[in-house]
XYZ file of C-alpha atoms in Angstrom:
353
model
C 0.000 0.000 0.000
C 1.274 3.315 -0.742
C 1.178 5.200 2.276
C 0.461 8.738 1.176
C -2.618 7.223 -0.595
C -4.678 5.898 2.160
C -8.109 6.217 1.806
C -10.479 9.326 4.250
C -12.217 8.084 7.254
C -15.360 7.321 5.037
C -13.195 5.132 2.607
C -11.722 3.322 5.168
C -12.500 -1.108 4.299
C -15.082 -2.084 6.677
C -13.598 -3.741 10.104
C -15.430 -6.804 11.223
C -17.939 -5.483 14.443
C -16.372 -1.533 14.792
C -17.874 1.453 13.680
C -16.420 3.069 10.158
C -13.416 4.724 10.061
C -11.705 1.438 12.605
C -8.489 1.390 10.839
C -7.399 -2.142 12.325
C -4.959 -4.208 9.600
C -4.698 -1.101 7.273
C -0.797 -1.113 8.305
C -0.413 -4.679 8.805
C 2.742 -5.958 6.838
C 3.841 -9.333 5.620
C 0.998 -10.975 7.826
C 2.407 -9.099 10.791
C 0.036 -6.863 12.898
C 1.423 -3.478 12.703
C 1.854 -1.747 16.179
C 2.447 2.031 14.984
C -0.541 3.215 13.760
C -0.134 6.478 12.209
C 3.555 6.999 13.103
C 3.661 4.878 9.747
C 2.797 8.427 7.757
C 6.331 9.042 8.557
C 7.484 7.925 5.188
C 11.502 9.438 4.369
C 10.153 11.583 2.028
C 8.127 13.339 4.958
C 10.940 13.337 7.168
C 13.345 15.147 4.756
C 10.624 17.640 3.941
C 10.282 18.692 7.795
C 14.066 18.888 7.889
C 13.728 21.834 5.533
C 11.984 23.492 9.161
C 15.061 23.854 10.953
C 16.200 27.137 8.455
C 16.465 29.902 11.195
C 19.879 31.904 11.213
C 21.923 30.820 13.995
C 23.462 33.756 15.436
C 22.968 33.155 18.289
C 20.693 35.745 19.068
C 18.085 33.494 20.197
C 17.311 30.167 20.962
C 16.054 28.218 18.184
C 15.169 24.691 20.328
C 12.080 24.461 22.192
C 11.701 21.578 24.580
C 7.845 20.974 25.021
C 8.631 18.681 28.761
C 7.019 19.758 31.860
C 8.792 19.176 34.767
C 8.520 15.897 36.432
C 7.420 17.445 39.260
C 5.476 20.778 37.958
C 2.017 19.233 39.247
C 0.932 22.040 42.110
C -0.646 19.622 43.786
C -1.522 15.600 43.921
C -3.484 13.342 41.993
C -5.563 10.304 43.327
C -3.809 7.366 42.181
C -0.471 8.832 40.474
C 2.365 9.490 43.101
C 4.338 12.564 42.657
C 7.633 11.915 41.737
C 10.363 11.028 44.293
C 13.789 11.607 43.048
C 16.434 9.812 45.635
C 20.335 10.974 45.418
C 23.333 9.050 46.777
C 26.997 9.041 46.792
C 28.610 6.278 44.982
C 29.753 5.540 48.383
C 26.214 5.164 49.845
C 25.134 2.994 47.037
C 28.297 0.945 47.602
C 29.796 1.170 44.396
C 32.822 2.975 45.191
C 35.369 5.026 46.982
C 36.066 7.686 44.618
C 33.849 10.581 45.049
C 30.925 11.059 42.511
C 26.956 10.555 42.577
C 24.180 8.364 41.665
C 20.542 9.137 41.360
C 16.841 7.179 40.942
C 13.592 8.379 39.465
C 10.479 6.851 40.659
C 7.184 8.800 39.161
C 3.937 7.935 37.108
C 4.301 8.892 33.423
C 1.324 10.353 33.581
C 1.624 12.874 36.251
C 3.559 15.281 33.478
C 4.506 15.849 29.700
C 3.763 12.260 28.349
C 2.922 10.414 25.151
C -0.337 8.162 26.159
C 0.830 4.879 24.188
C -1.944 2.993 21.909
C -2.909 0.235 24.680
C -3.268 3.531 27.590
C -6.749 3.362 26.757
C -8.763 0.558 25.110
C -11.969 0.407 22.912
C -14.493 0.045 25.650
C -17.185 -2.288 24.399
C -14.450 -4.835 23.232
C -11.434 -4.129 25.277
C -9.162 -3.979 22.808
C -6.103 -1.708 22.458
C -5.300 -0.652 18.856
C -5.125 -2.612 15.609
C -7.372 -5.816 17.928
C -5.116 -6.506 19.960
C -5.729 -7.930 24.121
C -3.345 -6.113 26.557
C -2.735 -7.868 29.322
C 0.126 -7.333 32.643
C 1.967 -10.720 30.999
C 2.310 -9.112 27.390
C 3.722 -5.964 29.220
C 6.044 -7.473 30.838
C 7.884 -8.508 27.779
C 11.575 -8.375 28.374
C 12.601 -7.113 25.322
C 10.759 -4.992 22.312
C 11.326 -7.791 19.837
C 9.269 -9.949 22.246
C 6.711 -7.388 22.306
C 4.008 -7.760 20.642
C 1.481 -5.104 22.131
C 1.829 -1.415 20.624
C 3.444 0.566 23.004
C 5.715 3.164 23.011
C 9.388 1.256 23.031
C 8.363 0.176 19.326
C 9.515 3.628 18.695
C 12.708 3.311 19.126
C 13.441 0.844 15.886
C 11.452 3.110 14.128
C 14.000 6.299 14.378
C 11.412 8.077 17.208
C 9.349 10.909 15.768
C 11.101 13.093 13.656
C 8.147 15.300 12.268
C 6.970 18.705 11.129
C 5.193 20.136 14.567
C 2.514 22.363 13.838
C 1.411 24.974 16.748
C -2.262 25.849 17.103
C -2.600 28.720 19.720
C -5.768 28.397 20.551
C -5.125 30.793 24.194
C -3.359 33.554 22.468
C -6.061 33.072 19.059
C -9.318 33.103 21.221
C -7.116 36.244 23.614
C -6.679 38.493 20.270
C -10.557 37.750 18.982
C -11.729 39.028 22.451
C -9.523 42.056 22.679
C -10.930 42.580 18.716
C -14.358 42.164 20.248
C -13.866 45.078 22.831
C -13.285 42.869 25.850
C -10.501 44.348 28.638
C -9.362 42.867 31.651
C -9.922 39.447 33.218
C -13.135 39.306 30.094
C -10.338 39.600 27.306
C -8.734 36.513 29.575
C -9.703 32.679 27.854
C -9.140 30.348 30.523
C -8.270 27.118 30.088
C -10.305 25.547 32.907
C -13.725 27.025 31.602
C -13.972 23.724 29.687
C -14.234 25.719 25.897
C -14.283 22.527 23.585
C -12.357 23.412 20.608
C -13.877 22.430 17.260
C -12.079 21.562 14.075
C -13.385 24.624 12.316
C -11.466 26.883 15.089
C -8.376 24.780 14.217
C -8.996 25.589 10.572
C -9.574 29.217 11.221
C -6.352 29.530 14.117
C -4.269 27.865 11.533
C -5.553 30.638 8.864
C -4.579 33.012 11.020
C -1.609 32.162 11.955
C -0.521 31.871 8.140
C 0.307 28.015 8.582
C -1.282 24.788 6.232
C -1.093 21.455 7.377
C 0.789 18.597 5.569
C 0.425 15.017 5.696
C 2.399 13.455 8.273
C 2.166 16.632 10.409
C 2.186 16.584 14.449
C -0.427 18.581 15.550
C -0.065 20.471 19.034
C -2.731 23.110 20.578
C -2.317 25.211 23.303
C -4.817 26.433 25.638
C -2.516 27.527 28.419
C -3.443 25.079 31.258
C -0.063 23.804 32.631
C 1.365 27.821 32.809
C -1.854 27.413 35.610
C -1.238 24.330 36.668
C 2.285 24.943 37.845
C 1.342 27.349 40.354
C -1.793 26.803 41.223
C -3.858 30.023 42.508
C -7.066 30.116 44.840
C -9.178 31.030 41.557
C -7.294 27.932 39.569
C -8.353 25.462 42.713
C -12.151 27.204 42.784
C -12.322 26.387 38.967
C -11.025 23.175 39.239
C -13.506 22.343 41.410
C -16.030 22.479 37.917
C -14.017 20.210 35.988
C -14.228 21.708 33.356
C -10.744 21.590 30.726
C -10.673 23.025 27.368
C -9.185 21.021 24.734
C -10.820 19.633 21.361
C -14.125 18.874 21.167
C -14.766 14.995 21.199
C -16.902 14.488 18.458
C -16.733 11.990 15.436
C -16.395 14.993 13.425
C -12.747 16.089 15.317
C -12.160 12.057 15.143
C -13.324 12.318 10.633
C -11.123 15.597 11.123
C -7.606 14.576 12.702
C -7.862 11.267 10.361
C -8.435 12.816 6.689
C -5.827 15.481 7.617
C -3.504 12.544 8.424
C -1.607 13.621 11.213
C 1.020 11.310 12.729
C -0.074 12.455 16.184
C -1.333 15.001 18.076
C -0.276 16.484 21.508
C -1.547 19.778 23.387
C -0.633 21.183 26.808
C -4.509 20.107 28.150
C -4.832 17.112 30.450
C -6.166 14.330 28.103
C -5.980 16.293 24.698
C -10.123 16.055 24.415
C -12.500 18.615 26.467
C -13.459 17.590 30.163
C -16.220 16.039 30.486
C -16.626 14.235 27.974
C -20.161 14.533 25.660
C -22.672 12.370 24.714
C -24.251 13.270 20.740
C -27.365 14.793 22.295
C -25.062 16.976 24.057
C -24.947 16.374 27.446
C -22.480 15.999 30.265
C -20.907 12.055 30.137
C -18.550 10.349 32.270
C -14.997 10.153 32.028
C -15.644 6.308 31.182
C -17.337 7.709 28.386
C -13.893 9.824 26.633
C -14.246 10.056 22.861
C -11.118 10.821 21.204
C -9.264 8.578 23.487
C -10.603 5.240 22.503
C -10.801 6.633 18.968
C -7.591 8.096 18.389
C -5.459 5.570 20.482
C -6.989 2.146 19.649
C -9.503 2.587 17.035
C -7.027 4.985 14.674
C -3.662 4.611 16.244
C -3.183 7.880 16.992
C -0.613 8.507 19.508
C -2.164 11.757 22.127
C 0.564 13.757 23.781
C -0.379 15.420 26.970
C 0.275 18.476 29.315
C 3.214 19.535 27.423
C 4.626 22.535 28.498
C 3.850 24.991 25.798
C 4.509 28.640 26.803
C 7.786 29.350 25.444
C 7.073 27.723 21.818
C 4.064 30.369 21.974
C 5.928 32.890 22.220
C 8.848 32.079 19.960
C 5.803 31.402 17.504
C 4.568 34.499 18.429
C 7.989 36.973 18.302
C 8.990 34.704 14.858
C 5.631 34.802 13.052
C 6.500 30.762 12.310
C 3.888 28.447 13.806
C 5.697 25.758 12.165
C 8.875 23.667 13.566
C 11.031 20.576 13.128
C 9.637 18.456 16.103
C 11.543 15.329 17.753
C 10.559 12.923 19.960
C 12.157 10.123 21.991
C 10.471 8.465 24.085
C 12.184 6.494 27.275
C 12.713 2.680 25.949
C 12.019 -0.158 28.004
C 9.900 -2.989 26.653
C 5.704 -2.719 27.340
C 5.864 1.454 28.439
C 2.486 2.753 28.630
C 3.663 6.233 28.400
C 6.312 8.072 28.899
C 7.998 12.112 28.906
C 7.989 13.149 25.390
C 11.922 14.440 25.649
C 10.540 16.715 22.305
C 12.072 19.595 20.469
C 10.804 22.447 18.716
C 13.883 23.379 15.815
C 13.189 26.181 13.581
């Protein structure tokens, strides 16, 4: 299969028992199940063309690398059921290695406490339980011991495929949604789009942000929106606990139109700084207020596309780079950490221009 010809959501061949648009075996190679999804759209050709990205003059009058990771630690405060990081130092001494003077460290945290890449098995097609491309995740398949033995689609497959190199694409949805209000009169904390008032951001904002901002999407792009909500989360105010109480997030609108969207404008994967990517709560189609058991573009995206979702990436500085550069467009890279069966992991990206 040529990969720059696959068919729109609506084209898609029929999967056995899932909804249209399933894109389970379109990958699949040799008889092997394919455990990328649409990382795949990152053909050579694509990746040379998003070299041509990294053009700035290098003067060194500015810095032209963005990283997009959130501190480890940056959560302001704790979440039920993912530990804050503990990070333990000791001399080489303590740890009984050796005399000479020098230092060892150890990590323990939750990948998704921070900046992460949610894997395609982090959350499963519901009715069937399935993680991406049909396949059953279970603790014993995880706990393959190396990545050739691995045969469920997380992140470590990365890794023999060169990571992401990609063309990043910024949507500013905060400073957009800011400039429209100011336009509209507004002044003060009314000109101010917060990211905890739960605005669901639709694909025809994208579309219009993306106008703006003088960008156009290619195939095999990375697409990343901002609405601002880790620059809150960070340092968490009395107003940013009081509105957390709603739970309310902004972040795209999950809706089988965003899922028809992100597909037929063949991304390789998306990312944003919001907590899960999608709007909080989640939706039902007559429009009212579902339960998180009930996300959208997760089981969509992740198992039912293969869509890797990057979340709370720290996006502040790329903004306004973007911003100060008028270039909403970037060489991105991404390695994740590699050990076999990770579920997620930091994103360790870059923003080049």
């Amino acid at each position: 299969m040529d990969i720059t010809k696959i068919p729109n959501f609506d084209d898609l061949p029929e999967v056995k028992d899932m909804p249209q648009g399933c894109t389970w075996g379109l990958f699949d190679k040799d008889g092997k199940k394919d455990l990328l999804g649409t990382l795949n759209l990152l053909t050579p050709d694509v990746i040379k063309s998003a070299y041509g990205e990294a053009r700035d003059d290098r003067d060194g009058s500015d810095q032209l690398t963005r990283p997009h990771s959130w501190p480890l630690n940056a959560m302001g405060f704790p979440l039920p059921g993912r530990i804050h990081p503990t990070h333990k130092q000791m001399t080489l001494k303590e740890a009984g290695l050796s005399d000479g003077t020098g230092w060892d460290d150890e990590i323990h945290f939750n990948t998704q406490l921070s900046s992460q890449w949610d894997s395609l098995v982090h959350w499963q097609h519901q009715p069937s339980g399935l993680a991406y491309n049909g396949i059953e995740v279970t603790k014993e398949g995880l706990a393959a011991t190396n990545t050739e033995a691995n045969t469920t689609p997380t992140l470590d497959h990365w890794h023999a495929a060169g990571g992401l190199v990609a063309r990043g694409v910024l949507i500013d949805f905060k400073e957009w949604a800011e400039k429209k209000a100011r336009a509209e009169g507004k002044t003060g904390d009314d000109a101010i789009v917060h990211p905890l008032d739960g605005h669901r951001i639709t694909a025809e904002e994208i579309e219009a942000i993306a106008k703006d901002q003088g960008v156009e999407f290619r195939f095999g792009d990375v697409l990343i929106i901002r609405t601002g909500l880790t620059e809150y989360l960070q340092a968490p105010t009395p107003e940013v606990f009081a509105k957390l109480q709603g739970r309310k997030i902004s972040g795209m609108h999950g809706n089988l139109e965003s899922v028809k969207w992100l597909w037929n404008k063949h991304f390789a994967a998306v990312a944003g700084d919001a907590w899960a990517f999608e709007a909080l709560p989640p939706v039902k189609e007559d429009g009212s207020e579902a339960s998180v058991n009930e996300l959208f573009l997760h089981p969509w995206l992740l198992s039912m596309i293969g869509m890797s979702i990057g979340e709370l990436w720290d996006l502040r500085a790329l903004s306004a780079h973007c911003k100060a550069s008028g270039r909403y467009s970037f060489l991105l890279t991404s390695a994740p950490l590699n050990i076999p069966g990770l579920v997620g992991s930091p994103p360790n990206a870059l923003a080049i221009f």
